[in-house]
mmCIF file of C-alpha atoms in Angstrom:
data_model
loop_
_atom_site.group_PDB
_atom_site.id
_atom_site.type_symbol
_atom_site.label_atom_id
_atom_site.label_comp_id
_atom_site.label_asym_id
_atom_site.label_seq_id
_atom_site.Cartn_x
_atom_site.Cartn_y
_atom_site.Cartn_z
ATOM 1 C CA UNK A 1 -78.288 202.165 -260.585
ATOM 2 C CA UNK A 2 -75.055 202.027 -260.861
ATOM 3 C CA UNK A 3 -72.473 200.698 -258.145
ATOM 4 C CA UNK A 4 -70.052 202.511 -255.976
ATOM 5 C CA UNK A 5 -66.718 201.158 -256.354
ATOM 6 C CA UNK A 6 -66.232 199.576 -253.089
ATOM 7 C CA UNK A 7 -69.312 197.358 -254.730
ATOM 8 C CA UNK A 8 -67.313 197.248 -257.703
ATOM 9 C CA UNK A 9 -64.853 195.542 -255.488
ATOM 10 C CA UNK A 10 -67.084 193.294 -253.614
ATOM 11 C CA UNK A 11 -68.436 192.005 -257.239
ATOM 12 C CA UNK A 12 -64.958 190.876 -258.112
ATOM 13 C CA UNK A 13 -64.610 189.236 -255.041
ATOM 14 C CA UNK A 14 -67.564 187.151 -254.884
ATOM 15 C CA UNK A 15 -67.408 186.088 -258.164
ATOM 16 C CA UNK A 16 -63.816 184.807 -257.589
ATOM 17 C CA UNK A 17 -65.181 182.771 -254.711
ATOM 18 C CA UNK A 18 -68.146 181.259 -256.616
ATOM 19 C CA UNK A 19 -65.581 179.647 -259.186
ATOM 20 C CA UNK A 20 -64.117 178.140 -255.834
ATOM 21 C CA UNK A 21 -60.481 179.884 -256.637
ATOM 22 C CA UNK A 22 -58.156 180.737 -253.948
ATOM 23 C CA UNK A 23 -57.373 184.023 -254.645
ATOM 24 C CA UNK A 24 -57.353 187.380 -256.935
ATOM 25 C CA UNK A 25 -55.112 188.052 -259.977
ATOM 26 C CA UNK A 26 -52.402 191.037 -259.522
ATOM 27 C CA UNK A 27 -55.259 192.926 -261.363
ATOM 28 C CA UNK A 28 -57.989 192.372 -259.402
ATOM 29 C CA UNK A 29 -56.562 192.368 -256.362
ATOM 30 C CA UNK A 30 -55.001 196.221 -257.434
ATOM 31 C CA UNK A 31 -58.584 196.866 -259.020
ATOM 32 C CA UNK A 32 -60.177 195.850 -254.935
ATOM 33 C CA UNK A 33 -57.540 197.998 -253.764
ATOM 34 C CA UNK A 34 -57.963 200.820 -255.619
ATOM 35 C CA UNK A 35 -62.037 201.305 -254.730
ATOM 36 C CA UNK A 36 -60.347 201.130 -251.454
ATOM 37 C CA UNK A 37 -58.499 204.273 -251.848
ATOM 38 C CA UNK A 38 -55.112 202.478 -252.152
ATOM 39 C CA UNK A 39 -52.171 204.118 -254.930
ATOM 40 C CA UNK A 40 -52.187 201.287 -257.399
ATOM 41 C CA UNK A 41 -50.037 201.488 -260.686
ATOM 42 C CA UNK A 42 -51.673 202.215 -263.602
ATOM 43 C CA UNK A 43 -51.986 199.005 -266.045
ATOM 44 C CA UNK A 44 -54.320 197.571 -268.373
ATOM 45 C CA UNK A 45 -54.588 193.760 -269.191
ATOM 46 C CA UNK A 46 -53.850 192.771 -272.747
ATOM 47 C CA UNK A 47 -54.781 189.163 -274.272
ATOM 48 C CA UNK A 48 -53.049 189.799 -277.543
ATOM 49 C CA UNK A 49 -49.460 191.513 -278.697
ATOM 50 C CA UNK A 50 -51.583 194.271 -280.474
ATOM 51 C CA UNK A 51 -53.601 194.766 -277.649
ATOM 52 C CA UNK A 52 -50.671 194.947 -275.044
ATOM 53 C CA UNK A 53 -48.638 197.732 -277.479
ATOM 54 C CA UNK A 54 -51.992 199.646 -277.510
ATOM 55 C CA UNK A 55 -51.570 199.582 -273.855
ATOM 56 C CA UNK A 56 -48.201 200.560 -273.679
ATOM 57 C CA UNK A 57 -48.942 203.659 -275.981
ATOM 58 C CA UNK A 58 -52.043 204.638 -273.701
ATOM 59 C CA UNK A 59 -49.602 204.505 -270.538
ATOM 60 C CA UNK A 60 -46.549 205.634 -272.191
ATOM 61 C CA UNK A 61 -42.930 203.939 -272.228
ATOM 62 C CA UNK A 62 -41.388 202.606 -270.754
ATOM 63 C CA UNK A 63 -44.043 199.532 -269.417
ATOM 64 C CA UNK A 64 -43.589 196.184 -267.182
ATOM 65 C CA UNK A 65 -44.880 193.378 -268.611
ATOM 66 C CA UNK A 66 -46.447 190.500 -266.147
ATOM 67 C CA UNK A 67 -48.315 187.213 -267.155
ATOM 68 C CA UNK A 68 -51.684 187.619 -265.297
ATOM 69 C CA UNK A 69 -53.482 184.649 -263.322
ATOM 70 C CA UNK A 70 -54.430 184.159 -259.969
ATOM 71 C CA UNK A 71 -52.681 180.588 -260.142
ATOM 72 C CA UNK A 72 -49.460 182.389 -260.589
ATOM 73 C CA UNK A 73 -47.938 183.311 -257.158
ATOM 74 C CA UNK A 74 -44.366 184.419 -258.357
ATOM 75 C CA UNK A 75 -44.065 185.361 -261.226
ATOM 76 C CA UNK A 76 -40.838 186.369 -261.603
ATOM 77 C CA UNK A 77 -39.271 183.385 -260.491
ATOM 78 C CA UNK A 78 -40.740 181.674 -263.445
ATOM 79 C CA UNK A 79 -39.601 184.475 -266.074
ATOM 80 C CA UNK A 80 -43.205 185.865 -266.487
ATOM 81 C CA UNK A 81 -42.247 189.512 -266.086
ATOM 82 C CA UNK A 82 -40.288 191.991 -268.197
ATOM 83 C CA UNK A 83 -39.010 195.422 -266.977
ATOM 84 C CA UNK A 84 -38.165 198.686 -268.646
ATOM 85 C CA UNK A 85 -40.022 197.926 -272.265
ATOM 86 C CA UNK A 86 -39.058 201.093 -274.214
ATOM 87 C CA UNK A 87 -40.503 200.706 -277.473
ATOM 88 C CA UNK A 88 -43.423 198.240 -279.590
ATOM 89 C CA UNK A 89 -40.735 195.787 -280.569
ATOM 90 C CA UNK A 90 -39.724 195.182 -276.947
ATOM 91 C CA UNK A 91 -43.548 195.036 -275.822
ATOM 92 C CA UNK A 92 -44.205 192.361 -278.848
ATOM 93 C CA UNK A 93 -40.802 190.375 -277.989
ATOM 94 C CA UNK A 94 -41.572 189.952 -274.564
ATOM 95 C CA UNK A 95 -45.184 189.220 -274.719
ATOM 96 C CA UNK A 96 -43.647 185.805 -277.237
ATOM 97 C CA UNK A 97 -40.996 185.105 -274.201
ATOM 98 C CA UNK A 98 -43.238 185.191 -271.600
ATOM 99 C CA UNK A 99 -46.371 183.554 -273.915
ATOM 100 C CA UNK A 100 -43.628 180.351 -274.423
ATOM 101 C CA UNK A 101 -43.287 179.835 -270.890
ATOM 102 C CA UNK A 102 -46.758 179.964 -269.856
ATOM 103 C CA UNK A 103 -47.471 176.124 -268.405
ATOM 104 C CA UNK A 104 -51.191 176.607 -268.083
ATOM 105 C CA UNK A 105 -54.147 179.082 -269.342
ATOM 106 C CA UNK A 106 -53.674 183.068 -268.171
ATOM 107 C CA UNK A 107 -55.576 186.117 -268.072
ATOM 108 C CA UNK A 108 -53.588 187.447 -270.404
ATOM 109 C CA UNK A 109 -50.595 189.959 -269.605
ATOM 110 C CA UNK A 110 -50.799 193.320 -267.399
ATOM 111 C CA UNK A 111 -49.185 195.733 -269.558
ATOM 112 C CA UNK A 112 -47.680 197.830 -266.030
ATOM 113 C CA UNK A 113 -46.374 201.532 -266.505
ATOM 114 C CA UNK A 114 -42.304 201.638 -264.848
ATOM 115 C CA UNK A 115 -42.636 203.398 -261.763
ATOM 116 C CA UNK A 116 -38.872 203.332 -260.043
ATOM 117 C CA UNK A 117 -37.752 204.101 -256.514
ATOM 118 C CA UNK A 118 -34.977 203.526 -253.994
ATOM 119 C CA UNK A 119 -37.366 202.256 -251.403
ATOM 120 C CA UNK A 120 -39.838 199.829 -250.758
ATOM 121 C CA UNK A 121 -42.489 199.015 -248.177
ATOM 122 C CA UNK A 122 -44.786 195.902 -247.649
ATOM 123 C CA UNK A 123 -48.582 196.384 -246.549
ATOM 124 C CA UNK A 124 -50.270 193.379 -245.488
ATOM 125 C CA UNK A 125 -53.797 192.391 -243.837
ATOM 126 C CA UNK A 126 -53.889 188.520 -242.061
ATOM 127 C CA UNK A 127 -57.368 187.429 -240.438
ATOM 128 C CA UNK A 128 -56.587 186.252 -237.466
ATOM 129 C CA UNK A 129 -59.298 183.953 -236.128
ATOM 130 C CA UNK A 130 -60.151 185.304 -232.718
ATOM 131 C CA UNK A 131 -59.269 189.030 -233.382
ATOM 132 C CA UNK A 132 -60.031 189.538 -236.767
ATOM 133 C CA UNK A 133 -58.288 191.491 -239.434
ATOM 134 C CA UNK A 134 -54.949 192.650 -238.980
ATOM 135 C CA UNK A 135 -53.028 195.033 -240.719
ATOM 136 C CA UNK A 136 -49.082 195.261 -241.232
ATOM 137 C CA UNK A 137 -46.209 197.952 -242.628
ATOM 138 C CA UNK A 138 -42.549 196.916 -242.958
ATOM 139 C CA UNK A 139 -39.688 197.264 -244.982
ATOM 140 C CA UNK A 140 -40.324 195.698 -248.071
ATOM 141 C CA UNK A 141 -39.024 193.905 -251.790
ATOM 142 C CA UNK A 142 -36.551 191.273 -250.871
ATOM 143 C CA UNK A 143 -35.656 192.635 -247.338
ATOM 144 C CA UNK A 144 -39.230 191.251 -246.212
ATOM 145 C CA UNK A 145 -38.441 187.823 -245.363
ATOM 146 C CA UNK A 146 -34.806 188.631 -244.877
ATOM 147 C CA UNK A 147 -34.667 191.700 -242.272
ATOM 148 C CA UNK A 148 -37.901 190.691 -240.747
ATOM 149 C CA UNK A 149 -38.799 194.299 -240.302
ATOM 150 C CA UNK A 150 -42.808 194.945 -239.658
ATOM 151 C CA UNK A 151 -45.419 196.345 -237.813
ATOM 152 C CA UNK A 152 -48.536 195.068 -236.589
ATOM 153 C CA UNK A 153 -52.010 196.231 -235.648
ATOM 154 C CA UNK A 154 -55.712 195.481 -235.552
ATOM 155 C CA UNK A 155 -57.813 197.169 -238.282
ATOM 156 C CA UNK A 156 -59.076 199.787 -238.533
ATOM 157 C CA UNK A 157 -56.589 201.945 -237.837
ATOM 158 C CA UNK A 158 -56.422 205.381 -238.354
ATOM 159 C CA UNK A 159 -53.370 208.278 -239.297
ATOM 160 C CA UNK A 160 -52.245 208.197 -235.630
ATOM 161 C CA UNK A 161 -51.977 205.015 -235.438
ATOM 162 C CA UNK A 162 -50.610 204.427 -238.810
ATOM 163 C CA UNK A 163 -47.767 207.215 -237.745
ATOM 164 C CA UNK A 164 -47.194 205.227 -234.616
ATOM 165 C CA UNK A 165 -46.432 201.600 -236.626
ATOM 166 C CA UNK A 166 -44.078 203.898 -239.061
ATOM 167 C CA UNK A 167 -42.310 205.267 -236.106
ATOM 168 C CA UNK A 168 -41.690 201.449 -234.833
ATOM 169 C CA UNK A 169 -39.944 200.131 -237.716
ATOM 170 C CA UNK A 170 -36.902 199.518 -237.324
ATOM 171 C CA UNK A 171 -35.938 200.926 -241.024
ATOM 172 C CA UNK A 172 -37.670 203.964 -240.108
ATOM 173 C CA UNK A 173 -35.463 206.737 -241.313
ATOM 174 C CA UNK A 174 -35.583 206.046 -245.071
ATOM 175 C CA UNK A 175 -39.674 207.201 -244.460
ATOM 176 C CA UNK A 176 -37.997 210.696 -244.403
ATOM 177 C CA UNK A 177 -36.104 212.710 -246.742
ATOM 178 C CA UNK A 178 -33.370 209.901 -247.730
ATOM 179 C CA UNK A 179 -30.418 210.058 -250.193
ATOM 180 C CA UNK A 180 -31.574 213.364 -252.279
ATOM 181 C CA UNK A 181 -35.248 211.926 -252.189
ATOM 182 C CA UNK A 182 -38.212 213.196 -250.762
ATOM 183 C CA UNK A 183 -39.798 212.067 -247.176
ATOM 184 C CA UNK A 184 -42.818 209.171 -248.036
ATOM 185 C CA UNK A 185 -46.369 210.609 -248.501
ATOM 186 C CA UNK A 186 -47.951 209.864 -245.407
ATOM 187 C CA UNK A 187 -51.030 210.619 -246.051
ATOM 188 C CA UNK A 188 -50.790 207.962 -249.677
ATOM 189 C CA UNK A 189 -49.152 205.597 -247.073
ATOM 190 C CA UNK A 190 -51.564 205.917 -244.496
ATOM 191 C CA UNK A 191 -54.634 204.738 -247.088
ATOM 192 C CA UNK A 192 -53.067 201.832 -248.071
ATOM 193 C CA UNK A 193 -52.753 200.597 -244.617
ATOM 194 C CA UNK A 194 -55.827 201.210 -243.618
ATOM 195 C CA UNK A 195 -57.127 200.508 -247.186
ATOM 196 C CA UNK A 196 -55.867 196.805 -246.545
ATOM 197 C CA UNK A 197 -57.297 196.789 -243.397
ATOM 198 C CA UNK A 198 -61.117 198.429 -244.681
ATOM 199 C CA UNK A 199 -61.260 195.577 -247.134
ATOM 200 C CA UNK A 200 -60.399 193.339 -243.956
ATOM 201 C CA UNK A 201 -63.130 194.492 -242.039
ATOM 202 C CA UNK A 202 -65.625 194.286 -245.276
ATOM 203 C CA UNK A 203 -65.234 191.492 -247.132
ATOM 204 C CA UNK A 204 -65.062 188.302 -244.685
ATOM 205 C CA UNK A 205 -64.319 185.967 -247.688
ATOM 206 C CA UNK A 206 -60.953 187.871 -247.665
ATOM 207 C CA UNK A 207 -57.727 186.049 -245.871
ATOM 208 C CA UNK A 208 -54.986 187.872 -246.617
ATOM 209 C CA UNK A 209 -53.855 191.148 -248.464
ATOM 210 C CA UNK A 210 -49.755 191.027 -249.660
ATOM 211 C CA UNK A 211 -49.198 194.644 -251.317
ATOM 212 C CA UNK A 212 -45.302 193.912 -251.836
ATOM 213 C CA UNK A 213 -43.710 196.388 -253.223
ATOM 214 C CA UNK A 214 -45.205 199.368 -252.537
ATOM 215 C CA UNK A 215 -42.732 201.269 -254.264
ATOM 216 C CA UNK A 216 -41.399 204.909 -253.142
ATOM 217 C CA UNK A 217 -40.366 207.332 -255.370
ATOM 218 C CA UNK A 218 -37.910 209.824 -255.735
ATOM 219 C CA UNK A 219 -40.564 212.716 -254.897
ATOM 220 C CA UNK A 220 -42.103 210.607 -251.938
ATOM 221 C CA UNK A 221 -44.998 209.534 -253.847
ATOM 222 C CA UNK A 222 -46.122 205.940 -253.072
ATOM 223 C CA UNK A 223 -47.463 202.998 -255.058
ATOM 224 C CA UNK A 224 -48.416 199.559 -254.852
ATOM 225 C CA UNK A 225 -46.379 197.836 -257.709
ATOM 226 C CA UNK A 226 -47.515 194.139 -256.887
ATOM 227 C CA UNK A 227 -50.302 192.879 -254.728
ATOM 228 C CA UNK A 228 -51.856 189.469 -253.885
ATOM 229 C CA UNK A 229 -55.557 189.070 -252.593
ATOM 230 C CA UNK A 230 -55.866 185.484 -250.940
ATOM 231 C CA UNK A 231 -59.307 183.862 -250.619
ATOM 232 C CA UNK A 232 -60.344 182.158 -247.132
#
């Protein structure tokens, strides 16, 4: 028979705990989130130059490229991401850069299609230990640490309440029809909150969710352009 994709999800997980690892690649953890209903981009992971043009040519140009391992917290810190490939030689040249400054094994590279937008959200989920999982929205990309900006509830939560954390925000107004864009799906937004917050209340082996960005664009649509899955 085969499995549902929340199972799906729940096979990825538990095999990342049986290795003893401390948390999910950026692919996995999108791949968990996705079963979950969340807007994930859409990527494919490449182990070889060939492989990651293929990818590119499959998603269309211009592509992100990311070195993929759950050992690698930040990648761009370290130079392992490249944005705004437009054609096979750029693909090929950055998958050598970013190859040469690999200090341990990888997954290989998420070949990432460019999504672009002039805001960005963070969705998170934190298990507390007395109340369980909690779920959080706030004004994302660099402002998160910075602006301090977020929301916070108990999962599960549902559209009301989701509308209710949006309307606390202190950024609140670029959720609406901002600078010739369009107002934020709210309906795309609400499932990945809750998503976050589902995989919370389903998968106990689960610490923490960081979706960060999830990236609005110009028509409102939403998408998570980086997430982290942490292991308890």
């Amino acid at each position: 028979m085969q499995m549902t994709k929340k199972e799906e999800a729940g096979s990825i997980i538990k095999k990342a705990v049986d290795q003893g690892r401390k948390a999910l690649s950026e692919y996995e953890s999108k791949q968990v989130l996705a079963a979950y209903g969340v807007p994930v981009t859409r990527e494919a992971l490449a182990r070889t130059p060939e492989e990651a043009v293929q990818a590119a040519s499959r998603l269309g140009y211009p592509v992100v490229l990311k070195a993929c391992s759950w050992q690698i917290m930040h990648k761009s810190e370290g130079g392992l991401v490249a944005l705004n490939l437009g054609c096979e030689d750029d693909v090929k040249k950055a998958f050598d850069r970013i190859s040469g400054r690999l200090s341990g094994p990888v997954d290989g590279m998420l070949v990432q299609e460019m999504v672009s937008g002039k805001r960005e959200l963070v969705v998170g989920m934190n298990r507390d230990p007395q109340f369980g999982p909690c779920v959080m929205l706030g004004l994302g990309g660099i402002m998160t640490e910075i602006l301090n900006d977020a929301v916070f509830r108990m999962a599960p939560v549902d559209m009301l309440e989701v509308e209710d954390m949006a309307g606390q925000l202190r950024c609140k107004k670029i959720l609406d029809a901002f600078r010739g864009d369009g107002p934020v799906d709210r309906e795309a937004l609400f499932r990945c909150v809750s998503g976050a917050g589902q995989i919370g209340l389903d998968r106990e082996t689960v610490a923490e969710i960081d979706i960060n960005p999830v990236l609005v664009s110009s028509d409102g649509s939403v998408k998570a352009v980086d997430a982290l899955i942490v292991l308890a």
